[in-house]
PDB file of N, CA and C in Angstrom:
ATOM      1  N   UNK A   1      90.880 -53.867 140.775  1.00  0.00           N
ATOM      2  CA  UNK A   1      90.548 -53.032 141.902  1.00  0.00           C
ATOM      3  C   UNK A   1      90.867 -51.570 141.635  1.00  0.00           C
ATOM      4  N   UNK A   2      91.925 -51.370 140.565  1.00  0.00           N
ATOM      5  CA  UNK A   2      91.959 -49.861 140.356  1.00  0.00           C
ATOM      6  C   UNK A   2      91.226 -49.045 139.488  1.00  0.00           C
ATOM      7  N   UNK A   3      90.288 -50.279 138.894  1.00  0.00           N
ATOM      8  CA  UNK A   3      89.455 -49.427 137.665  1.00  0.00           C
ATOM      9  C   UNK A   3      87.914 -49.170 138.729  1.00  0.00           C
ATOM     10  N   UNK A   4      87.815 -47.365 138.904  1.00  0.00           N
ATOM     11  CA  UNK A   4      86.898 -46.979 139.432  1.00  0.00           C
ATOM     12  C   UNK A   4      85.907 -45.750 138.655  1.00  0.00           C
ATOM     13  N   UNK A   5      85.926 -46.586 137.480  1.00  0.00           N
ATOM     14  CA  UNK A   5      85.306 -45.897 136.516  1.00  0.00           C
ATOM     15  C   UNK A   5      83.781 -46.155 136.805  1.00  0.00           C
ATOM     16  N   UNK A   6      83.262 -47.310 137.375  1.00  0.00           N
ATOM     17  CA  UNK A   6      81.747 -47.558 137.744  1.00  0.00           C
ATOM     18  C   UNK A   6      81.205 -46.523 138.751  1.00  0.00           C
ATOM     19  N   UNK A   7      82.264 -46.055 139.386  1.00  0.00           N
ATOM     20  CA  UNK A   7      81.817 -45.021 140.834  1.00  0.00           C
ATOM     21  C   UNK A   7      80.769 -43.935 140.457  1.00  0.00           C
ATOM     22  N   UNK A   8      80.089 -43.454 140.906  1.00  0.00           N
ATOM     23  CA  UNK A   8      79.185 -42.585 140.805  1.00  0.00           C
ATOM     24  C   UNK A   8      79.510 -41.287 141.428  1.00  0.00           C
ATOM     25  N   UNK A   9      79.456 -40.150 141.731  1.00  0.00           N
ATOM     26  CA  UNK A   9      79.879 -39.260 142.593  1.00  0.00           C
ATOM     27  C   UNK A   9      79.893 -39.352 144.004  1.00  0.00           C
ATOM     28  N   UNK A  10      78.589 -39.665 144.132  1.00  0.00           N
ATOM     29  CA  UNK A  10      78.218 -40.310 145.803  1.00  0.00           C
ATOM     30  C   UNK A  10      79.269 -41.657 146.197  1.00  0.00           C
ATOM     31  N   UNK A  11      79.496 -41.987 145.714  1.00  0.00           N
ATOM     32  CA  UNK A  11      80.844 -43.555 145.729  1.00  0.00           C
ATOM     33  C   UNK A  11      82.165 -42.823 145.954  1.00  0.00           C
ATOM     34  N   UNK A  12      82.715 -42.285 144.883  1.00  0.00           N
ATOM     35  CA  UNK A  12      83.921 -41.015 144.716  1.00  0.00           C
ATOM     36  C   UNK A  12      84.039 -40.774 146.597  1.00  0.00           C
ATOM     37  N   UNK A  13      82.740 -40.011 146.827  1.00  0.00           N
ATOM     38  CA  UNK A  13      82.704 -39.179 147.811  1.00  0.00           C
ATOM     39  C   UNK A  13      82.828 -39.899 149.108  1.00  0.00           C
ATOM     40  N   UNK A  14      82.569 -40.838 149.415  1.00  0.00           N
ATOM     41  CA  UNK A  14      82.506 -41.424 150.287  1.00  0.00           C
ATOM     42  C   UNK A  14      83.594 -42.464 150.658  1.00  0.00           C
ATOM     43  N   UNK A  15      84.000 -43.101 149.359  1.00  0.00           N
ATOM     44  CA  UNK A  15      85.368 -43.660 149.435  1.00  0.00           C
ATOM     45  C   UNK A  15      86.827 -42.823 150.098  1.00  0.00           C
ATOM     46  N   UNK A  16      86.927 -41.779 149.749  1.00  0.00           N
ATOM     47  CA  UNK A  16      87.420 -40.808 149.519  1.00  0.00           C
ATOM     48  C   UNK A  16      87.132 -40.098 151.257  1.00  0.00           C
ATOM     49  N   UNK A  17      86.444 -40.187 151.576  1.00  0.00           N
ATOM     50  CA  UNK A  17      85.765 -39.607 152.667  1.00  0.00           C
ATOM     51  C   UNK A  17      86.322 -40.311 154.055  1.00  0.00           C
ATOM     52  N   UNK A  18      86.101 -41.744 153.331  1.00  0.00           N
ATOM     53  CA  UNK A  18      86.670 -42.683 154.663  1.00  0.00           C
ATOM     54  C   UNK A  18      88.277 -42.487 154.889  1.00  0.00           C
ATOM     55  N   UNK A  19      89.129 -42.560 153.520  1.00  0.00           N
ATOM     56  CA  UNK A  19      90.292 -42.537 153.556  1.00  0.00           C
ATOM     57  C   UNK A  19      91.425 -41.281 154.554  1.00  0.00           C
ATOM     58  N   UNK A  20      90.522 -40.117 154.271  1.00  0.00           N
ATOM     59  CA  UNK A  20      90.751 -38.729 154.953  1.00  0.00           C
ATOM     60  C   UNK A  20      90.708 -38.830 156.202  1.00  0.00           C
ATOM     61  N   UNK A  21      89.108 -38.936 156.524  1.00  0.00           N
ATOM     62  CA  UNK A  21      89.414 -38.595 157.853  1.00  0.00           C
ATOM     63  C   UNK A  21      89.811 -40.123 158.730  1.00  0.00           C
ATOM     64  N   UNK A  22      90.160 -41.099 158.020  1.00  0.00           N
ATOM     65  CA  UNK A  22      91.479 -42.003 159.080  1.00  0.00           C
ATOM     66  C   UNK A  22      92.774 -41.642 158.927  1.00  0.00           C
ATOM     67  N   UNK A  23      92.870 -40.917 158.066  1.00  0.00           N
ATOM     68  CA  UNK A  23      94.234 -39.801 157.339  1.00  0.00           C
ATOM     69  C   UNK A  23      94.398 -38.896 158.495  1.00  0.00           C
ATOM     70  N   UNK A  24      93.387 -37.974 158.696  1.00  0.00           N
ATOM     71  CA  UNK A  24      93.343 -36.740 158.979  1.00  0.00           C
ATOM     72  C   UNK A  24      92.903 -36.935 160.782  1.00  0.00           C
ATOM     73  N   UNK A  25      92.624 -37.408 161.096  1.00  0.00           N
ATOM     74  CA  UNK A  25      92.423 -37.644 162.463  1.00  0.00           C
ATOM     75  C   UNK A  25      91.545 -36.432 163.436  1.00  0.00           C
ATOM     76  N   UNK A  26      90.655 -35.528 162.311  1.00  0.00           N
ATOM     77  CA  UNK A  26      90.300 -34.732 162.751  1.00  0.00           C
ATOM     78  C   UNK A  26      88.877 -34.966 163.748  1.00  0.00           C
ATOM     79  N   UNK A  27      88.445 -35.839 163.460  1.00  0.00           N
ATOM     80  CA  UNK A  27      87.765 -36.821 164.476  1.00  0.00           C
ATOM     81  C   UNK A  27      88.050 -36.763 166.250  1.00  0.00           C
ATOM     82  N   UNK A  28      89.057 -37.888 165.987  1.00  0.00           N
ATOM     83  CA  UNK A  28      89.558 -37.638 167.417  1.00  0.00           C
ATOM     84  C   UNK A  28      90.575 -36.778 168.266  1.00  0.00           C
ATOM     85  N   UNK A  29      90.967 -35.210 167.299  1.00  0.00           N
ATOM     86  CA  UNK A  29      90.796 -34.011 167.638  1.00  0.00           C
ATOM     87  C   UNK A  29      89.979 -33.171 169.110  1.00  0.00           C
ATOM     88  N   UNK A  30      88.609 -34.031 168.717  1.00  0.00           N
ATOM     89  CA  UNK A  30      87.503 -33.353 169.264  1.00  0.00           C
ATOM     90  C   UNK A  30      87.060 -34.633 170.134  1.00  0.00           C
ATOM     91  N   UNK A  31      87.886 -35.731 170.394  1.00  0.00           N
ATOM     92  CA  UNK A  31      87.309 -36.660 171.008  1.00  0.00           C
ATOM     93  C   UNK A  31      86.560 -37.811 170.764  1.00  0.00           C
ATOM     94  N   UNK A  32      86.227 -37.947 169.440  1.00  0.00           N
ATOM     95  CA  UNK A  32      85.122 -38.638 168.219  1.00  0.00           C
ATOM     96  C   UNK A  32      85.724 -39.509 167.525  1.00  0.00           C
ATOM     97  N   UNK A  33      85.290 -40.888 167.928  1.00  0.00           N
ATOM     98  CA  UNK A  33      85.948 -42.088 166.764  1.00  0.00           C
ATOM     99  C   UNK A  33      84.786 -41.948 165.664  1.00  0.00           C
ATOM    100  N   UNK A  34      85.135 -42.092 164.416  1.00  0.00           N
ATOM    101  CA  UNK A  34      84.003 -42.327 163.186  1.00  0.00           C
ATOM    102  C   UNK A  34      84.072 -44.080 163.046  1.00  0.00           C
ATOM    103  N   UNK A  35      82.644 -44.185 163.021  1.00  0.00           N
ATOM    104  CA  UNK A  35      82.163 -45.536 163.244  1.00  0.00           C
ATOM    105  C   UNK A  35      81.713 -46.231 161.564  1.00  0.00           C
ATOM    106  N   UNK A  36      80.815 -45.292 160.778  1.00  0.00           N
ATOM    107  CA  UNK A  36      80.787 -45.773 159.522  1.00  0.00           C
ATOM    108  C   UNK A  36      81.155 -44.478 158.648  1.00  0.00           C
ATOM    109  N   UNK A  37      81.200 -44.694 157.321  1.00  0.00           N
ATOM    110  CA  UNK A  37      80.921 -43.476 156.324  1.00  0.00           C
ATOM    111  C   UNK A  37      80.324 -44.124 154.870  1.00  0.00           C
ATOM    112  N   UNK A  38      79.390 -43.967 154.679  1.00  0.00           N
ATOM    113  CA  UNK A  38      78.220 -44.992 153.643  1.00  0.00           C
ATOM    114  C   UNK A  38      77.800 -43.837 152.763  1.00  0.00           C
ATOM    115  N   UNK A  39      77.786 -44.034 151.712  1.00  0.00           N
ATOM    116  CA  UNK A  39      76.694 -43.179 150.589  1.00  0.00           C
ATOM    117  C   UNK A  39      75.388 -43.662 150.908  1.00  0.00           C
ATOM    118  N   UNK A  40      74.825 -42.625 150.468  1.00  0.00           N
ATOM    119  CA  UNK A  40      73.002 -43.178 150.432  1.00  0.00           C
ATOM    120  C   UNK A  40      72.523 -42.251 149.325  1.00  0.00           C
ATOM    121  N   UNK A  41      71.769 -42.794 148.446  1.00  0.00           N
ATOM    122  CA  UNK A  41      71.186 -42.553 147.445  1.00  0.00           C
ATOM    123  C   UNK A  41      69.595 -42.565 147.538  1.00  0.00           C
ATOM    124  N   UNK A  42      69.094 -41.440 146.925  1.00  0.00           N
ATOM    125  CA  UNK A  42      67.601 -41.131 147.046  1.00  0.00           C
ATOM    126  C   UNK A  42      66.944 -40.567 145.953  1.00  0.00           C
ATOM    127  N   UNK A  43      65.813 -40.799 145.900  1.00  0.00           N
ATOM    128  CA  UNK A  43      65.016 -39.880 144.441  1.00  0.00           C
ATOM    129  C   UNK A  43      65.680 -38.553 144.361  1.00  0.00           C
ATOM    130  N   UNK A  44      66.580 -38.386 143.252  1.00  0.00           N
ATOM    131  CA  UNK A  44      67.258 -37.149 143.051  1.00  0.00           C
ATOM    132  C   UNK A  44      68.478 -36.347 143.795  1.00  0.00           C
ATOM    133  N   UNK A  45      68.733 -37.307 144.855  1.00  0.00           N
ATOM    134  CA  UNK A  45      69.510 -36.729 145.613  1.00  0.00           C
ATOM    135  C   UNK A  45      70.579 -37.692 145.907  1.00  0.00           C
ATOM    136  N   UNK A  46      71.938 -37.156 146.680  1.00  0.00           N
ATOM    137  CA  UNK A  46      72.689 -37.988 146.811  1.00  0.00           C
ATOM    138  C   UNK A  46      73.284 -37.957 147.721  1.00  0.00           C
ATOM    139  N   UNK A  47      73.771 -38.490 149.121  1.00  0.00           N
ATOM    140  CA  UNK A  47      74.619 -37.652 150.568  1.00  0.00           C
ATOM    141  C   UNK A  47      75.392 -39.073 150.936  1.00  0.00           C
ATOM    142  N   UNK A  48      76.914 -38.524 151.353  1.00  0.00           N
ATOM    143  CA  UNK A  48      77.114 -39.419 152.493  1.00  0.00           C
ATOM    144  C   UNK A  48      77.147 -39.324 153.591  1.00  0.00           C
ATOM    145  N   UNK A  49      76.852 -40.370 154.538  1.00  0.00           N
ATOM    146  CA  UNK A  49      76.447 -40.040 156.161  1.00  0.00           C
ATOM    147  C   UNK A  49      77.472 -40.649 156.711  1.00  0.00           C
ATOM    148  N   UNK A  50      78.044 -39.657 157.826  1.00  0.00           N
ATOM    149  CA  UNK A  50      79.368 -39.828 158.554  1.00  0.00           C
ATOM    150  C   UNK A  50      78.757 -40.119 160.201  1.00  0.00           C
ATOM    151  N   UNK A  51      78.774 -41.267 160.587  1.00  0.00           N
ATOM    152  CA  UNK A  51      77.754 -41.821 162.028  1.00  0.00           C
ATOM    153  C   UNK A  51      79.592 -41.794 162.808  1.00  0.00           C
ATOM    154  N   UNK A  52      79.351 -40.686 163.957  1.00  0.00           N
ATOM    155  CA  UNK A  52      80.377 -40.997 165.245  1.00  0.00           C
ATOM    156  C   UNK A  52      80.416 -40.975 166.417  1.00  0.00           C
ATOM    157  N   UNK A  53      81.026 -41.667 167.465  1.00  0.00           N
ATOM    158  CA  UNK A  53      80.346 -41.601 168.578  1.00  0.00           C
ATOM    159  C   UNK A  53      82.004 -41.398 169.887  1.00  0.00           C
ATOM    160  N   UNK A  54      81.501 -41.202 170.854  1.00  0.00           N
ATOM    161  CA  UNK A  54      82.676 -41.002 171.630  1.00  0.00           C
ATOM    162  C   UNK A  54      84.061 -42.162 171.808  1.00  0.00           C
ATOM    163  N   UNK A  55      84.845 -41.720 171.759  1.00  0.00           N
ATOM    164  CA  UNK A  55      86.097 -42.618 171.868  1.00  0.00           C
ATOM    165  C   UNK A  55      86.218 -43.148 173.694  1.00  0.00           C
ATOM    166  N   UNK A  56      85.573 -42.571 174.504  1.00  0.00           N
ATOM    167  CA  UNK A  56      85.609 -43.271 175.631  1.00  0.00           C
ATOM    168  C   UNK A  56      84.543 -44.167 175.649  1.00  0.00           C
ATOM    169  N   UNK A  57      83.225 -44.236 174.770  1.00  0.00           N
ATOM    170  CA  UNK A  57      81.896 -45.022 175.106  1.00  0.00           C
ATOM    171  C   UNK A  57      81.233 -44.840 173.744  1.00  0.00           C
ATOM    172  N   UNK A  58      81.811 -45.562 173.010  1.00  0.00           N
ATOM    173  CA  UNK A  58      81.644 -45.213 171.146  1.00  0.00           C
ATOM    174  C   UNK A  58      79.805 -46.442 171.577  1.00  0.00           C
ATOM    175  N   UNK A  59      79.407 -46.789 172.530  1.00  0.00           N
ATOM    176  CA  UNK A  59      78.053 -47.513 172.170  1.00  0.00           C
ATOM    177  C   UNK A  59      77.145 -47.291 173.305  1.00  0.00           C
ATOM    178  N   UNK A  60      77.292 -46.547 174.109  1.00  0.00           N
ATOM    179  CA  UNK A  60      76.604 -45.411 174.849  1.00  0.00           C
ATOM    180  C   UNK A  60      75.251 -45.132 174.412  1.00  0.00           C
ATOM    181  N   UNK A  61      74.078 -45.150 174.991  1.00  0.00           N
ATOM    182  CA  UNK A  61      72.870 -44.686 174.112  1.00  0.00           C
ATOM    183  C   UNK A  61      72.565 -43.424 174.043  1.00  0.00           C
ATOM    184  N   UNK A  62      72.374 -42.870 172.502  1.00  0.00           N
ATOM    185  CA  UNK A  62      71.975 -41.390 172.611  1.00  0.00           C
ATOM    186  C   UNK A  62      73.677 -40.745 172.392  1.00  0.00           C
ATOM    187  N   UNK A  63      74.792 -41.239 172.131  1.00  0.00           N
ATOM    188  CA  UNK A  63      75.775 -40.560 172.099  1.00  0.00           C
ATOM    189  C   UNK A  63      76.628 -40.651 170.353  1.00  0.00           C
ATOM    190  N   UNK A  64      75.525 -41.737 169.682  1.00  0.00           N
ATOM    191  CA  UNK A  64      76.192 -41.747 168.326  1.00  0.00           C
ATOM    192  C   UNK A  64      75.313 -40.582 167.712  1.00  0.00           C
ATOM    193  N   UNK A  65      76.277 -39.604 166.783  1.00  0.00           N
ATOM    194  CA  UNK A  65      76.126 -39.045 165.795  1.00  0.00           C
ATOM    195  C   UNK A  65      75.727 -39.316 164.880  1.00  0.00           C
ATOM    196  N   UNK A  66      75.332 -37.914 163.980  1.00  0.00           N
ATOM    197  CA  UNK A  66      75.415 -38.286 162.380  1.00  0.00           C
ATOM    198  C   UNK A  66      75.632 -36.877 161.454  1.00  0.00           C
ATOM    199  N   UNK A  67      76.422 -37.233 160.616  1.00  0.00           N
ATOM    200  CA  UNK A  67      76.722 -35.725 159.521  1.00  0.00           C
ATOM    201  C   UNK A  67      76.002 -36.334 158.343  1.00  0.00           C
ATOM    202  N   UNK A  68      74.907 -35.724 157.363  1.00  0.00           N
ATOM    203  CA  UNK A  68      74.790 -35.654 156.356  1.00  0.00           C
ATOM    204  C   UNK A  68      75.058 -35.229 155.345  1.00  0.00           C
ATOM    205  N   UNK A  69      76.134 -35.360 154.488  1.00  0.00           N
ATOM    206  CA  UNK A  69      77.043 -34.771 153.719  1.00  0.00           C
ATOM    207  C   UNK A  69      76.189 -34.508 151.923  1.00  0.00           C
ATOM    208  N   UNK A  70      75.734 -33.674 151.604  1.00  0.00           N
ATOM    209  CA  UNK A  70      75.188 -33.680 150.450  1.00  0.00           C
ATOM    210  C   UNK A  70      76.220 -33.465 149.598  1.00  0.00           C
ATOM    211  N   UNK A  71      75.921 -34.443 148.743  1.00  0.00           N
ATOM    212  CA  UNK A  71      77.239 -34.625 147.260  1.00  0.00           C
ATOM    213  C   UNK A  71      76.565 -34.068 146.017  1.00  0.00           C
ATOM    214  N   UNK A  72      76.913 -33.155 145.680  1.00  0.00           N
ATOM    215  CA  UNK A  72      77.113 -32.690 143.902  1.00  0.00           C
ATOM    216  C   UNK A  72      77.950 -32.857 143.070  1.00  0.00           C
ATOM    217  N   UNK A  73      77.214 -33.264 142.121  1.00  0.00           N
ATOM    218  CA  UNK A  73      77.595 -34.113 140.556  1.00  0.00           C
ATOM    219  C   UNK A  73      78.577 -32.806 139.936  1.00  0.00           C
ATOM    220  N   UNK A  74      78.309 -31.672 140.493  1.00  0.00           N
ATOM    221  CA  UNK A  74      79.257 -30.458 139.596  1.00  0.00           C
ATOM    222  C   UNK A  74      80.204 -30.284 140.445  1.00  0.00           C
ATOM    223  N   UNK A  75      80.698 -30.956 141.269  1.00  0.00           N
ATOM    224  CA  UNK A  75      82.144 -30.362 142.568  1.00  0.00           C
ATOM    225  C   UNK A  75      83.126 -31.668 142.643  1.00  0.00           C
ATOM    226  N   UNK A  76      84.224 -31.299 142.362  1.00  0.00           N
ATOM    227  CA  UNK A  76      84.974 -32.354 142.252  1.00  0.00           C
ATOM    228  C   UNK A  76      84.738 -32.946 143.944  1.00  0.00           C
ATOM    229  N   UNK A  77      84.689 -34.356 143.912  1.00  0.00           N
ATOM    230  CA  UNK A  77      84.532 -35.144 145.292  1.00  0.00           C
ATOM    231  C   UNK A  77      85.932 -34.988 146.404  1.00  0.00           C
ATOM    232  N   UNK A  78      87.088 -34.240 145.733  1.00  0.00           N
ATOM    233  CA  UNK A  78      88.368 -33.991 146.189  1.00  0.00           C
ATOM    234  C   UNK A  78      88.124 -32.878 147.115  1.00  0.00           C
ATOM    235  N   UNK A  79      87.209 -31.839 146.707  1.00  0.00           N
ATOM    236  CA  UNK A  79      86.789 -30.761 146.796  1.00  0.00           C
ATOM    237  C   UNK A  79      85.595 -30.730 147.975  1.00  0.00           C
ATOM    238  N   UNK A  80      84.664 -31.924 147.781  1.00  0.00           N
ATOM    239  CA  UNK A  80      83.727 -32.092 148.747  1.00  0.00           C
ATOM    240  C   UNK A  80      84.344 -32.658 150.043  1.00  0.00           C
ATOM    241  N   UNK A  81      85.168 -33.657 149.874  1.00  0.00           N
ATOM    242  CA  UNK A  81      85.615 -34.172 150.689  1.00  0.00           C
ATOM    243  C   UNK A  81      86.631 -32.982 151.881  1.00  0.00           C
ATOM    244  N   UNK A  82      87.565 -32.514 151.093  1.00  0.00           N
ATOM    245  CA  UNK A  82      88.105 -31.237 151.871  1.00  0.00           C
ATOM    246  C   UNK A  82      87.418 -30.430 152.337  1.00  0.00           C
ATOM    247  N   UNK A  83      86.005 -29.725 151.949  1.00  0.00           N
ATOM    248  CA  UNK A  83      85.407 -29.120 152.810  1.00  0.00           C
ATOM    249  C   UNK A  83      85.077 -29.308 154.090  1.00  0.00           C
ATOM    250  N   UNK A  84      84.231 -30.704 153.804  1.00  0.00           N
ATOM    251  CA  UNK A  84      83.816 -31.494 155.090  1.00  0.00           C
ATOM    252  C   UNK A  84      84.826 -31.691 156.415  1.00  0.00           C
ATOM    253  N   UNK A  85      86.528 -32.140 155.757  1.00  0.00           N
ATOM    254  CA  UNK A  85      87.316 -32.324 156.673  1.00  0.00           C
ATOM    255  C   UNK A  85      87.652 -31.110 157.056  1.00  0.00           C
ATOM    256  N   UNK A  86      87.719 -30.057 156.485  1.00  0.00           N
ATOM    257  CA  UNK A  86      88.021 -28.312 157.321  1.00  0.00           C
ATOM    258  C   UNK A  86      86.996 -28.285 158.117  1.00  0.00           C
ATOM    259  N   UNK A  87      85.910 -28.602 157.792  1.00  0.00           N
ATOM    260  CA  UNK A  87      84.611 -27.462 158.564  1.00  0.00           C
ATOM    261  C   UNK A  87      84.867 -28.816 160.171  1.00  0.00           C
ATOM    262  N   UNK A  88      85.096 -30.443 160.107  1.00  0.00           N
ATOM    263  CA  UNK A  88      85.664 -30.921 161.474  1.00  0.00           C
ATOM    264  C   UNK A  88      87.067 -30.474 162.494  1.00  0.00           C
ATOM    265  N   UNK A  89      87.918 -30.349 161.426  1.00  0.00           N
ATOM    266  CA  UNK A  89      89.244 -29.768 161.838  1.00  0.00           C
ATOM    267  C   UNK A  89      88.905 -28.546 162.605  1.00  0.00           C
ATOM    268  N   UNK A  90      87.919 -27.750 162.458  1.00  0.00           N
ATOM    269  CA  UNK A  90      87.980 -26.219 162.932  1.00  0.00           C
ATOM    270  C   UNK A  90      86.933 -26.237 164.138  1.00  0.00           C
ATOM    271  N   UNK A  91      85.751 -26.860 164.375  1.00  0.00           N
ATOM    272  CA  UNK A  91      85.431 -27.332 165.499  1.00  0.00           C
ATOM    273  C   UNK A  91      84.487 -28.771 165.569  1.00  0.00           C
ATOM    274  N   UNK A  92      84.339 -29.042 166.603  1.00  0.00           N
ATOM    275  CA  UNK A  92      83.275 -30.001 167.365  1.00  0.00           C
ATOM    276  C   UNK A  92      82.371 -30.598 166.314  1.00  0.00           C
ATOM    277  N   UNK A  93      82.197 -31.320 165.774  1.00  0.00           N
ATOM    278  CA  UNK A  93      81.496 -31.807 164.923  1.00  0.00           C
ATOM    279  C   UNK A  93      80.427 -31.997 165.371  1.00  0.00           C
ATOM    280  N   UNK A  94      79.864 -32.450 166.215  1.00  0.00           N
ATOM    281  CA  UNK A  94      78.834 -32.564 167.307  1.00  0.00           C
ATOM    282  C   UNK A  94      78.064 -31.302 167.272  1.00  0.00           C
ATOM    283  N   UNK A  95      78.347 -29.981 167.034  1.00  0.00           N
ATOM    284  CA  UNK A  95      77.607 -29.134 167.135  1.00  0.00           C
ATOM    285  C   UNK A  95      76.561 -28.852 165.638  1.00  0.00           C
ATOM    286  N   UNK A  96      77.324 -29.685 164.780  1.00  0.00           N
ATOM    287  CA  UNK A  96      76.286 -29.554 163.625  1.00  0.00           C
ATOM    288  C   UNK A  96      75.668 -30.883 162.994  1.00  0.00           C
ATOM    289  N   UNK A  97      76.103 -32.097 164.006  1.00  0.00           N
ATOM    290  CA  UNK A  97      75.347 -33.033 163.561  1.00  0.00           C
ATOM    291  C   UNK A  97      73.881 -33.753 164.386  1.00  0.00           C
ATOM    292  N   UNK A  98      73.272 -34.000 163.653  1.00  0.00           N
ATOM    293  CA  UNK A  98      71.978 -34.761 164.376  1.00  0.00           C
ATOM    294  C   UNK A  98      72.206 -36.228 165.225  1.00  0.00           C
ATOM    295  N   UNK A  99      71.446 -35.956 166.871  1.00  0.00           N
ATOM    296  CA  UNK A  99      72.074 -37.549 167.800  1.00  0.00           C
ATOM    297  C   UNK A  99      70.878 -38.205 166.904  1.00  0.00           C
ATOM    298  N   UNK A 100      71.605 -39.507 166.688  1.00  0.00           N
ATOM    299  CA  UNK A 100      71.188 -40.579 166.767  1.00  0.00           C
ATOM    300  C   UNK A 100      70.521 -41.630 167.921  1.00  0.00           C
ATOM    301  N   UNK A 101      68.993 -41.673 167.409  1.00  0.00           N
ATOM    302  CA  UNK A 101      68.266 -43.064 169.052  1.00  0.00           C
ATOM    303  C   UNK A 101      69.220 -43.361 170.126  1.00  0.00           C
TER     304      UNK A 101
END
C-alpha cells in the first residue's frame, strides 16, 4: 500500500487532495461538507473534481457543487493541492464553482 509509484499526477493530486481538505476543514469554514474528490482524465488533459454541497441539506436539489481542479505534470501535486486549499480557506468556494442538476 505504500508503493505509489503507479500514481500518475492526476492520482498524486487527488489523493492528496482528499487528505487536506478533511485535514484542513476549510470546507466547512464556509458551511460546505465535500462529498467526493475523483481525478478525471481526458484526451490530453487532466483535473480533479471537488463535488460539495451544504452541511445542513448536503442532497437538496440544485445545491451540490463542483470545482474543477486542472492538474499539471510540471507542478509538484503538494503545490497544486495547497493552492486549491488557500484559494477555499480565503473565501466561499461556491463563488467559483459550477451548481450541479
Amino acid at each position: 500500500m505504500a508503493d505509489l509509484s503507479w500514481e500518475e499526477p492526476v492520482d498524486s493530486v487527488a489523493r492528496l487532495m482528499r487528505l487536506e481538505l478533511a485535514a484542513s476543514g476549510c470546507f466547512q469554514r464556509w458551511g460546505w461538507g465535500v462529498n467526493t474528490v475523483h481525478p478525471l482524465r481526458s484526451q490530453g488533459s487532466a483535473q480533479v473534481r471537488v463535488h460539495f454541497s451544504p452541511l445542513e441539506a448536503p442532497y437538496a436539489n440544485g445545491s451540490t457543487f463542483v470545482h474543477e481542479v486542472a492538474v499539471a505534470r510540471d507542478v509538484p501535486a503538494e503545490e497544486q493541492v495547497r493552492r486549491f486549499v488557500d484559494m477555499v480557506a480565503a473565501d466561499d468556494p461556491r463563488g467559483t464553482a459550477r451548481t450541479l442538476g
